[in-house]
Coordinates of C-alpha atoms and ligand atoms in Angstrom, one line a residue:
X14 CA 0.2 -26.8 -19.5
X15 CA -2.2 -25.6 -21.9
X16 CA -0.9 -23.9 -25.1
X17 CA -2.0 -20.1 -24.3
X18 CA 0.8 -20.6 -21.3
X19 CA 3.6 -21.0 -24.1
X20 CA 3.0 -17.3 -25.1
X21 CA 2.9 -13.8 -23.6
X22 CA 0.5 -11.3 -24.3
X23 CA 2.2 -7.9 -25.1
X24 CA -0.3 -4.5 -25.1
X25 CA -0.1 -1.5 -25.2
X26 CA -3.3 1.5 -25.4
X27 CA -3.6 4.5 -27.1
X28 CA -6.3 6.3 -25.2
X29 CA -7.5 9.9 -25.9
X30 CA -9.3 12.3 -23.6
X31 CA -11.7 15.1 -24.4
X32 CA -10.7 18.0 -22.7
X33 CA -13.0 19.9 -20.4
X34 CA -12.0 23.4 -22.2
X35 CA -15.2 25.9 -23.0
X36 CA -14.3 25.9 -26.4
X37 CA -12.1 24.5 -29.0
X38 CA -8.4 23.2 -29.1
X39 CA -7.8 26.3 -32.1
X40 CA -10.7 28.3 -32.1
X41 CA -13.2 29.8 -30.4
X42 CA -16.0 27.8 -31.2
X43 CA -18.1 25.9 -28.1
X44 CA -16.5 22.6 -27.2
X45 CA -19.7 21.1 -25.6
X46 CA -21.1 17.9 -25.9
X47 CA -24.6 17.5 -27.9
X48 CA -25.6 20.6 -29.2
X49 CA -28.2 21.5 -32.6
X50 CA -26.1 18.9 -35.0
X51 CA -23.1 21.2 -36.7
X52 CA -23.9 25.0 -34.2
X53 CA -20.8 24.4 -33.2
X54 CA -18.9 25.2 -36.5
X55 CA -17.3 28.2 -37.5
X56 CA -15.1 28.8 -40.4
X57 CA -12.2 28.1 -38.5
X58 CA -13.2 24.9 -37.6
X59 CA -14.0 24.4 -40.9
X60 CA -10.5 25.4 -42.3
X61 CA -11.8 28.3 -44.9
X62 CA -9.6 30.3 -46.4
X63 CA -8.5 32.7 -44.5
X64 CA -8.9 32.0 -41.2
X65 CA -6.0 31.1 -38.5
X66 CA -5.9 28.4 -35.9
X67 CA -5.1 29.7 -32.1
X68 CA -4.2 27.8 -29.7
X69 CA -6.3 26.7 -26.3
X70 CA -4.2 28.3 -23.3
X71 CA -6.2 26.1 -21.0
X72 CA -5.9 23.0 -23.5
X73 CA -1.8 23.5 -22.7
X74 CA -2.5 24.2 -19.5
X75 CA -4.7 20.6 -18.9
X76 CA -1.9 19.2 -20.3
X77 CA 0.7 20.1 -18.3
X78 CA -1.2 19.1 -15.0
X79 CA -1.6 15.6 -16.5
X80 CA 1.7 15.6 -17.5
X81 CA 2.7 16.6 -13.7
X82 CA 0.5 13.9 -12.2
X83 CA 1.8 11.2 -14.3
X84 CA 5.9 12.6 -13.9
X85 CA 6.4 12.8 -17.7
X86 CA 8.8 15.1 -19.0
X87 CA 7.2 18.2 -20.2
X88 CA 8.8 19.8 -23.3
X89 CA 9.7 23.0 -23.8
X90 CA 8.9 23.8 -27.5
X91 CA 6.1 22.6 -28.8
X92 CA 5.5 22.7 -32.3
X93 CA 1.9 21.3 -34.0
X94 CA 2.0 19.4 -37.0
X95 CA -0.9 18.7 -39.7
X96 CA -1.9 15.0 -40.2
X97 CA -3.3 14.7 -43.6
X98 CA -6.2 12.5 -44.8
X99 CA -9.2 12.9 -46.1
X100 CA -12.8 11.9 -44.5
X101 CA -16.0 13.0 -44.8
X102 CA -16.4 14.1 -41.4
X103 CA -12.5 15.9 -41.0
X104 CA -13.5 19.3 -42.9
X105 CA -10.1 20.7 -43.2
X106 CA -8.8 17.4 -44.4
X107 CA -6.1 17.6 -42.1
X108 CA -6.1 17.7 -38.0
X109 CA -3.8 19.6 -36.4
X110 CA -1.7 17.3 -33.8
X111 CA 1.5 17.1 -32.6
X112 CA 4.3 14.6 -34.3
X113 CA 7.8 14.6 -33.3
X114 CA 7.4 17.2 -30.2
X115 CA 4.8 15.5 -28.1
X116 CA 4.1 18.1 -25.2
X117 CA 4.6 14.7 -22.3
X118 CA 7.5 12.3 -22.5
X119 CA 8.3 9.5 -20.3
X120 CA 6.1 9.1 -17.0
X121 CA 3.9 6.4 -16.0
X122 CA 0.5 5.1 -14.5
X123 CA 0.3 3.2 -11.1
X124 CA -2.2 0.8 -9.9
X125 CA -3.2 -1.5 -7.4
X126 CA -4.1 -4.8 -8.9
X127 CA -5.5 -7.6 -6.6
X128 CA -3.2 -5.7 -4.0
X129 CA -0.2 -5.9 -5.7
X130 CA 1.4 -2.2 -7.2
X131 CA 1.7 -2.2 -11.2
X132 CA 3.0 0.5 -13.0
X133 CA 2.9 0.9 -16.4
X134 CA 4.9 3.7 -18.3
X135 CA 4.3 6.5 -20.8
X136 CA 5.6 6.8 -23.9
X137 CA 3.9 10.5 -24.6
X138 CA 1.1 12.6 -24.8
X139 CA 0.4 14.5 -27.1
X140 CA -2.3 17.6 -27.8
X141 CA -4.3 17.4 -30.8
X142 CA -8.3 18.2 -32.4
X143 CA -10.4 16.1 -32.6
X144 CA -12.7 15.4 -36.0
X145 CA -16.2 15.4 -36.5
X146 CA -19.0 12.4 -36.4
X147 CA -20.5 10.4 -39.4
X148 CA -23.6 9.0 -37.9
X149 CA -24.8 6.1 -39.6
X150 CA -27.9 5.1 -38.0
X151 CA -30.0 8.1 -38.1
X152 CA -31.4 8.2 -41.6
X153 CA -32.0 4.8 -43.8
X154 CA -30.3 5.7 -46.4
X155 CA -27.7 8.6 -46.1
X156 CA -24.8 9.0 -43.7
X157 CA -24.8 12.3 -42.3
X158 CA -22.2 14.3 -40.5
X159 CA -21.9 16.5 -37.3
X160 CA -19.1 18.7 -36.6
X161 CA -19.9 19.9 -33.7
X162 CA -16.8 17.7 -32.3
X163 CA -14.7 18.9 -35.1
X164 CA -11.7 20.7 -33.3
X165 CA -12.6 19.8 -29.7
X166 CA -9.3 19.1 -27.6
X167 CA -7.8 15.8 -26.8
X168 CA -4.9 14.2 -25.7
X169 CA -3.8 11.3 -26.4
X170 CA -1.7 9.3 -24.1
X171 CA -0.1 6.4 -25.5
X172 CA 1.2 3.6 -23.1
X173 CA 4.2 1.2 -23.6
X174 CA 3.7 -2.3 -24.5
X175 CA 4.0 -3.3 -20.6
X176 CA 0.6 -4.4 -20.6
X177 CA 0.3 -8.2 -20.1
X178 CA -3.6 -8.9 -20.1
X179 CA -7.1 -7.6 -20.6
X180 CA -7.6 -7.2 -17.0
X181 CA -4.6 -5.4 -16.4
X182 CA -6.0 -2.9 -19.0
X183 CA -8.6 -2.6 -17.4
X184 CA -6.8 -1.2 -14.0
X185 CA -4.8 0.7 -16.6
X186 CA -7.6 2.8 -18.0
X187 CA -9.3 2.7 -14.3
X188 CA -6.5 4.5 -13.1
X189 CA -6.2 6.9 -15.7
X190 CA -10.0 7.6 -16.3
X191 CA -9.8 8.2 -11.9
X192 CA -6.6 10.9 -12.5
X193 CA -8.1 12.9 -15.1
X194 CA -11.2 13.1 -13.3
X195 CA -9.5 14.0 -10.0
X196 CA -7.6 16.9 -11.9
X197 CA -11.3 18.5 -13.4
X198 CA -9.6 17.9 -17.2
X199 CA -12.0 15.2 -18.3
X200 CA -15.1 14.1 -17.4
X201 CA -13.9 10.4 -18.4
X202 CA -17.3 10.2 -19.8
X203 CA -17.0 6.5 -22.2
X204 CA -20.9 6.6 -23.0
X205 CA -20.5 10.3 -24.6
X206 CA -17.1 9.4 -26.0
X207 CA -15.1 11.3 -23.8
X208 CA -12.8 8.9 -23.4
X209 CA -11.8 6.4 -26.0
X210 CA -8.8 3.9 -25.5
X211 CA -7.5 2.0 -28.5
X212 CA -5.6 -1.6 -28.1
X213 CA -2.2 -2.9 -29.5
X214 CA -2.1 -6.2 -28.8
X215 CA 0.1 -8.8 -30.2
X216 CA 1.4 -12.2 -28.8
X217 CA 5.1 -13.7 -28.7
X218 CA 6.4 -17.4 -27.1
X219 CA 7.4 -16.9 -23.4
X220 CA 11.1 -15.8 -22.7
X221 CA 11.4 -14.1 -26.1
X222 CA 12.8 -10.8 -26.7
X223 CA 10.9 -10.1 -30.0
X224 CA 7.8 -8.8 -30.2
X225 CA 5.1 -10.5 -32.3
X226 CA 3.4 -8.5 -35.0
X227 CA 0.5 -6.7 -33.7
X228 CA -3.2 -5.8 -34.4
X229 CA -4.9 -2.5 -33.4
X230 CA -8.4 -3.0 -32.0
X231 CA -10.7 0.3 -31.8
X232 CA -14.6 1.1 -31.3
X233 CA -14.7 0.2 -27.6
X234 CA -17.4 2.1 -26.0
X235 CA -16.5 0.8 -22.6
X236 CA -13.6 -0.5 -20.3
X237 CA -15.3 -4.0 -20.2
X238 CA -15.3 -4.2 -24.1
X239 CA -11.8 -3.6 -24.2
X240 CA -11.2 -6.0 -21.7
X241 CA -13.1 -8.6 -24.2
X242 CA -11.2 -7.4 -27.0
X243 CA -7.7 -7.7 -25.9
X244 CA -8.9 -11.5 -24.1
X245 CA -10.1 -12.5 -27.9
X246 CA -7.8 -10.9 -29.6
X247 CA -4.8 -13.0 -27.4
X248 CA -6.6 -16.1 -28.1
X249 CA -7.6 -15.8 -31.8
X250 CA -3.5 -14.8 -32.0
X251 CA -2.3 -18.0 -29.7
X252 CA -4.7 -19.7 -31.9
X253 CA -3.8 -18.5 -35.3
X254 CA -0.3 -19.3 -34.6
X255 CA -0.6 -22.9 -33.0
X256 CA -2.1 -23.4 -36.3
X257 CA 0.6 -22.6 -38.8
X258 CA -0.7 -19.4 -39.1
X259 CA 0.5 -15.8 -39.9
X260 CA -0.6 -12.5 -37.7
X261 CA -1.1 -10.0 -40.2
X262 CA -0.5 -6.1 -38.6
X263 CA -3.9 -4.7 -39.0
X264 CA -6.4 -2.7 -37.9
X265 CA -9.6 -4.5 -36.1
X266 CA -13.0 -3.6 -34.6
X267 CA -14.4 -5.0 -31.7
X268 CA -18.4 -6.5 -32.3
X269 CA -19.4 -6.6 -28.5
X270 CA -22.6 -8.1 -29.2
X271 CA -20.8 -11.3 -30.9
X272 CA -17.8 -10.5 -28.4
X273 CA -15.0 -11.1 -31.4
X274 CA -13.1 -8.9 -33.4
X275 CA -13.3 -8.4 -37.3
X276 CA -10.5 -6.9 -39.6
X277 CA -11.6 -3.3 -40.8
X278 CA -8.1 -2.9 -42.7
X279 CA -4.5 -4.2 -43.1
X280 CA -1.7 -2.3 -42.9
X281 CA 0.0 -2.7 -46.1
X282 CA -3.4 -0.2 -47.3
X283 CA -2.8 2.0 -44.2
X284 CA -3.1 6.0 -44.3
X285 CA 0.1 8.0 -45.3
X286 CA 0.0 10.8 -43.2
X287 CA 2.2 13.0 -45.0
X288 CA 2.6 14.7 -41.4
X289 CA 4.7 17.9 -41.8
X290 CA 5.1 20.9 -39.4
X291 CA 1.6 23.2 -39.4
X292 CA 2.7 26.8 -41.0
X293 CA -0.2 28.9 -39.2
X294 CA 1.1 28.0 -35.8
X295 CA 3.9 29.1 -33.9
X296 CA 5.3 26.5 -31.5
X297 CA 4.3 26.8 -28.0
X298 CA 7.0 27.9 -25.3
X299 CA 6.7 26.1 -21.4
X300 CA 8.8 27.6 -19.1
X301 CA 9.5 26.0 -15.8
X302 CA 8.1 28.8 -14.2
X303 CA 4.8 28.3 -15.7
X304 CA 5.4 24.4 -14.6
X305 CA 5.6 25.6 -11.1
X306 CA 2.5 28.0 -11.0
X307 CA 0.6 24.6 -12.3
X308 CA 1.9 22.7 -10.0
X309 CA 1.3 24.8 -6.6
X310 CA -2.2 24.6 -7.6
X311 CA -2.7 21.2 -8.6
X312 CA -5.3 19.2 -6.8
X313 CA -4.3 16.4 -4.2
X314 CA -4.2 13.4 -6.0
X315 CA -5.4 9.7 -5.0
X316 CA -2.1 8.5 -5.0
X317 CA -1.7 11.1 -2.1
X318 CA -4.7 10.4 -0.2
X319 CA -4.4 6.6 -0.2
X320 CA -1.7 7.5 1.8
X321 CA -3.0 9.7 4.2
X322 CA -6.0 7.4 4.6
X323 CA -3.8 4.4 5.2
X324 CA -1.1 6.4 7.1
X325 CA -2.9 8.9 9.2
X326 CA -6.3 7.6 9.1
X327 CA -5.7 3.8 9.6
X328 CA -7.9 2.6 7.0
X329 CA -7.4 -0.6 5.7
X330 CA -6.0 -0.6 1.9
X331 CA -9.3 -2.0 0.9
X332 CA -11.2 0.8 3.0
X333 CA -9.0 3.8 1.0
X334 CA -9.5 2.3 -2.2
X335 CA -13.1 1.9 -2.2
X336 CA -12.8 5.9 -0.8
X337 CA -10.5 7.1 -3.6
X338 CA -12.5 5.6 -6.3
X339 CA -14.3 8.6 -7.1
X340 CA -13.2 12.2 -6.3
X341 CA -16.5 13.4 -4.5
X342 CA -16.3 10.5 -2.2
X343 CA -12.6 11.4 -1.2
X344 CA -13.7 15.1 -0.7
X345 CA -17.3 14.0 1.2
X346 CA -14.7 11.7 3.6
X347 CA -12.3 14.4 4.0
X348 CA -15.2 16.6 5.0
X349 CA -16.4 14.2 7.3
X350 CA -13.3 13.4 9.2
X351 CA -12.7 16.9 10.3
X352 CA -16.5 16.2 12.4
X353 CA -14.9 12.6 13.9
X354 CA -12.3 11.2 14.9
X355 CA -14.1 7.8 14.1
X356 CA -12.0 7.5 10.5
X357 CA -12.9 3.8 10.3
X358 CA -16.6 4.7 11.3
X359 CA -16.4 7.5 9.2
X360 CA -15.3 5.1 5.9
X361 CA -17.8 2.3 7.5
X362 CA -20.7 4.7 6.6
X363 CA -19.6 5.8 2.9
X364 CA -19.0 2.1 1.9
X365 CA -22.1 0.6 3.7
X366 CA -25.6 2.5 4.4
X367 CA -24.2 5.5 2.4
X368 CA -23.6 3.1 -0.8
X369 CA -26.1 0.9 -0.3
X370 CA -28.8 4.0 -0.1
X371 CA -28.0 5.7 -3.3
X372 CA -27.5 2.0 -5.2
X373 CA -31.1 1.1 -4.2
X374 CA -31.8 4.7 -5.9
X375 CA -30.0 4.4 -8.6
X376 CA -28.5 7.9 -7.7
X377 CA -24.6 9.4 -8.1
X378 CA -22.8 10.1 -5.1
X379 CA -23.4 13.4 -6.0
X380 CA -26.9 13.6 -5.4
X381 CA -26.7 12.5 -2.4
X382 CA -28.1 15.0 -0.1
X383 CA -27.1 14.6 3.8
X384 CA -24.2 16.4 5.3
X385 CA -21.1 15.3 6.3
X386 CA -21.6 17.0 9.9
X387 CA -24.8 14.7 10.0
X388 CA -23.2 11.6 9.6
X389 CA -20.6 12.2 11.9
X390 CA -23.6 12.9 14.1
X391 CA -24.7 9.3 14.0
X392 CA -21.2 8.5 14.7
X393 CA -21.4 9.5 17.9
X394 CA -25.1 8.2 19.0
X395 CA -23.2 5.0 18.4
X396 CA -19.9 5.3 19.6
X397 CA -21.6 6.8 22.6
X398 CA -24.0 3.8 23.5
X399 CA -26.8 5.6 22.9
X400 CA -28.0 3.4 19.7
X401 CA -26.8 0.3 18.0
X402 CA -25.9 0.1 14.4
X403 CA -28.6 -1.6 13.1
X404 CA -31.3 1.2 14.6
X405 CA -29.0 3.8 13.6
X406 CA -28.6 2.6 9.7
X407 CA -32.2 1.3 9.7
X408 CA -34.1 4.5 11.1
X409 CA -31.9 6.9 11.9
X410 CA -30.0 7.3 8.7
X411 CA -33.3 7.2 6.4
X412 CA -34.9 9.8 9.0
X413 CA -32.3 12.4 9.2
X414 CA -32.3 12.1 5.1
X415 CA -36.1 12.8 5.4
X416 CA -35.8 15.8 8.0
X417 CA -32.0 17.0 7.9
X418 CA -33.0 19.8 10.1
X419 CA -33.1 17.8 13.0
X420 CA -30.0 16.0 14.7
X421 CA -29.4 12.7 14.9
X422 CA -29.6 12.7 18.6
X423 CA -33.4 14.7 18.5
X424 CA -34.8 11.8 15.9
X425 CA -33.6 9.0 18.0
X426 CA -35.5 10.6 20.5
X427 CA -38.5 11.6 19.1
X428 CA -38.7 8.0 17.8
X429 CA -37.4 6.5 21.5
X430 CA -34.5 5.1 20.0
X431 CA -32.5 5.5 22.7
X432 CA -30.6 2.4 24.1
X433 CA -30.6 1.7 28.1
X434 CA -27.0 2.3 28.7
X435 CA -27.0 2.4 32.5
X436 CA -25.6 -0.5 33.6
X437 CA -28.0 -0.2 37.3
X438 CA -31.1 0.3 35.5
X439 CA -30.1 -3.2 33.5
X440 CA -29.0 -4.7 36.7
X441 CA -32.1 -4.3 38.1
X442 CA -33.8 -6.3 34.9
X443 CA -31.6 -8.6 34.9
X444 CA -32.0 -9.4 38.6
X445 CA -35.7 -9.7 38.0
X446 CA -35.5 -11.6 34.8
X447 CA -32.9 -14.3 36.1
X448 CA -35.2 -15.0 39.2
X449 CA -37.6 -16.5 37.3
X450 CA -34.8 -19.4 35.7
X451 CA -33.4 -21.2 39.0
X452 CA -33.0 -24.4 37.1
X453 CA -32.0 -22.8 33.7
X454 CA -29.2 -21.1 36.0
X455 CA -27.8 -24.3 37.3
X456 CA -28.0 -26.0 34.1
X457 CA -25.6 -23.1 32.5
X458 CA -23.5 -23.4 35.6
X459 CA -23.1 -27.1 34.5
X460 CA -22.1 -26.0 31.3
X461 CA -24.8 -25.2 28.9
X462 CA -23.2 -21.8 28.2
X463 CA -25.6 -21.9 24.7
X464 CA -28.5 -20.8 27.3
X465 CA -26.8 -16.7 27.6
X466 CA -28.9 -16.2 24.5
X467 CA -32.5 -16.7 26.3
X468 CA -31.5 -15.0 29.3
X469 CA -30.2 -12.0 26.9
X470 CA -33.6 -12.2 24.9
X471 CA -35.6 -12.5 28.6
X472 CA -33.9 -8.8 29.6
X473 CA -34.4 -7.4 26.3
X474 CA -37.8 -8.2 26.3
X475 CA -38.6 -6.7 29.8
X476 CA -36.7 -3.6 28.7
X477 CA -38.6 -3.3 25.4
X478 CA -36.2 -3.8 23.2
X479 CA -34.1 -0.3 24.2
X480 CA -31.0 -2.2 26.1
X481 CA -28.0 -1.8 24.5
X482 CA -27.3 -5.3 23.5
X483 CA -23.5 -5.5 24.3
X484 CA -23.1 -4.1 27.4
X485 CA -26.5 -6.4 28.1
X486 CA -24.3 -9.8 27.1
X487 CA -22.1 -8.5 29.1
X488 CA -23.9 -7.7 32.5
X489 CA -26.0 -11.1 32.2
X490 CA -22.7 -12.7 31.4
X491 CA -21.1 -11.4 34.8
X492 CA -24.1 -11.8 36.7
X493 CA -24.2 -15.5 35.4
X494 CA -20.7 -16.0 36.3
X495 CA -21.0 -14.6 39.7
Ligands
LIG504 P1 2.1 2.7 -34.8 O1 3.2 3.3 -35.5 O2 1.4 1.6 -35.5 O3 1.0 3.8 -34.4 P2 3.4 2.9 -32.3 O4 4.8 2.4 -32.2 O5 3.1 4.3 -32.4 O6 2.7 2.1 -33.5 O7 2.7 2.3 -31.0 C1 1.3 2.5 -30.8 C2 0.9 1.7 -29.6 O8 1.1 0.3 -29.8 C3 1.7 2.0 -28.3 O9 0.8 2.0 -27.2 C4 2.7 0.9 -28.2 O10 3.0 0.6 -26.8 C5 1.9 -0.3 -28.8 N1 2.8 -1.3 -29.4 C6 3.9 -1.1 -30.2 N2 4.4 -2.3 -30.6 C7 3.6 -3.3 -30.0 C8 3.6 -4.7 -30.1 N3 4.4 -5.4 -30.8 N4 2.6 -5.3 -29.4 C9 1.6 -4.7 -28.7 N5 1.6 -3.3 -28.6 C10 2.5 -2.6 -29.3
LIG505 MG1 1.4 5.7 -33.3

């Protein structure tokens, strides 16, 4: 047993999401990403004297679907509270958040891992602003600041220490980053900072009921690199500690390039908040009514279609999953399946050719032009004898993409595609073909079965290729057999 199995991993993530709003969590300013550096910023955003903070309806409203889709308790008042602390790109010198009324309580995240169901549960989510950027590497010698983020919305989900492992976090903020895309709040967006995820991570000896004292591990610009973080930061704890050593709580950042993390502050230093309840805002009232209006119009969610897929549809597990994985493939399939009843087709095509097409391309589902109508079109050549897989993948597929006017069935003929299906036709090949083998015959009657091959290839070749190669195996098989 090797020392790292004496201890358990214990994590827990912090991850915020920038909210798809137009504009700001308290004012009206324009909550897009990118921008002319600091066009973004009016004096509310800036906090002058004078101005008032109002509250995003559809920030609340983003919220409360979340909140729905993960089953957390959504609170009734909500009251915002002012964090204080001072940074050069935070030009109020406060944020507005929330503190003890957190709009989400309770609820949890499910996820398949390795095909077993993990479930990790919420401790809240709350609303709060986000502040503006210091960019460092843009000038040589001055740090300059854009506050064009400065108040966009965010909420920030916060996870219980269930988490036992990097790859588990992984799932974890799979899963997550796949719900709030499937409810249009987020783009999930890690490149643009979007969506950030912060790790807790602390070890303790296996069995124990006490946690160990844990570090904080941010600037992860992608799921991987938290993966990383959280693997080094177990070992470096496991290792520290087999050593004599102390964990100190602090906060650490992750250097992907050197794949370790460094200490950027302990916590005996840490910010005071001094939060206290924020005077220009009134609290925010959710009725249950207003629950129920969200709800009737809340998306379907993959939880729901994984069972419809697996249920209704058949799929394998493996099948729904690779569907579910993004929203616009979900919605192309569901399209699809109302042109043929071929669901396993149907999800055969979306994980191969389909796939494999816009990879080569580098392309996003969504540019993927042919319609669902047309692939349910090849669908049937196929299932109908008319072409094999290969032809219809190989030239078919590309063809239709090419000229999606046309049907399937007019570009298989156009390009004489179409298999010999009638089994009298074949006969008569095969008849001829075989005549010309009287030994080869009696040496497969003796038992050299491994000879159907050439007599296959023999009628294939005298119907040029077009016989449809199963029913062919079969026939010369019979014939053989006779
Ligand atoms: P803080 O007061 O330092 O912000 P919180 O109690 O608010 O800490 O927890 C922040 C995050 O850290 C949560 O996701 C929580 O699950 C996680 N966490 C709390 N204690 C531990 C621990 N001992 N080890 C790992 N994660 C922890
Ligand atoms: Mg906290």
């Amino acid at each position: 047993m090797s020392v790292y199995d004496k201890y358990e991993p214990v994590i827990g993530l912090e991850c915020h999401i920038q909210l798809l709003t137009k504009t700001k969590m308290y004012s009206n300013d324009i909550a897009e990403y990118g921008g002319l550096p600091n066009s973004h910023v009016s004096v509310v955003t800036l906090g002058h004297p004078g101005t008032l903070p109002v509250v995003n309806e559809r920030a609340i409203e983003f919220a409360v679907k979340l909140g729905i889709a993960v089953n957390s308790d959504i609170r009734e008042e909500n009251q915002f509270a002012r964090k204080n602390y001072f940074y050069a790109d935070l030009p109020k010198g406060y944020q507005i958040t929330q503190d003890k009324t957190p709009i989400c309580t309770g609820g949890y995240v499910s996820y398949k891992l390795d095909g077993v169901e993990k479930k990790v549960n919420l401790t809240r989510i709350h609303m709060e602003e986000d502040a503006g950027k210091s960019l460092h590497d843009i000038d040589p010698f001055e740090t300059l600041i854009d506050l064009n983020r400065a108040g966009t919305p965010l909420l920030e989900i916060v996870s219980e220490p269930e988490i036992k492992s990097g790859e588990e976090a992984y799932a974890y903020m799979t899963e997550v980053r796949k719900l709030v895309r499937y409810l249009g709040i987020c783009d999930g967006n890690m490149e643009e900072g979007s969506l950030r995820c912060d790790a807790n991570i602390s070890v303790m000896k296996k069995g124990s009921k006490t946690f160990g004292k844990k570090v904080e591990v941010k600037n992860m610009n992608s799921f991987r690199n938290v993966q990383r973080a959280i693997d080094f930061e177990i070992k470096r704890q496991i290792d520290l500690l087999e050593e004599g050593g102390e964990i100190s709580g602090e906060t650490r950042s992750f250097d992907a390039v050197n794949d370790l993390t460094f200490s950027l502050r302990s916590k005996e230093n840490a910010n005071d908040y001094r939060y206290f309840p924020e005077p220009d805002l009134q609290p925010v009232y959710i009725t249950q009514e207003y629950i129920n209006k969200i709800k009737a119009v809340l998306p379907t969610l993959p939880a729901e279609l994984f069972k419809t897929y697996t249920e209704k549809y058949k799929l394998s597990e493996y099948d729904a999953l690779q569907i579910i994985e993004s929203k616009e493939v979900a919605m192309y399939f569901n399209e699809l399946v109302k042109h043929t009843s071929n669901y396993k087709g149907g999800a055969n095509w979306i994980i191969g050719p389909i796939r494999s097409y816009l990879n080569e391309r580098a392309l996003n589902f969504s540019e993927f032009t042919l319609s669902p109508e047309k692939i349910a079109e090849i669908i049937q050549l196929i299932d109908s004898g008319k072409v094999s897989n290969s032809v219809a993948s190989q030239t078919i597929f590309p063809a239709l993409i090419e000229n999606p006017s046309a049907t399937a069935e007019e570009i298989a003929k156009q390009k004489d595609l179409i298999q010999n299906s009638d089994s009298n036709e074949l006969q008569g090949l095969i008849d001829t073909a075989l005549s010309k083998f009287p030994e080869k015959i009696a040496e497969y009657k003796n038992g050299k079965v491994g000879l159907l091959g050439m007599f296959v290839g023999e009628v294939m070749k005298l119907s040029k290729g077009k016989a449809d190669p199963k029913l062919l195996n079969q026939l010369v098989k019979e014939t053989l057999e006779k």
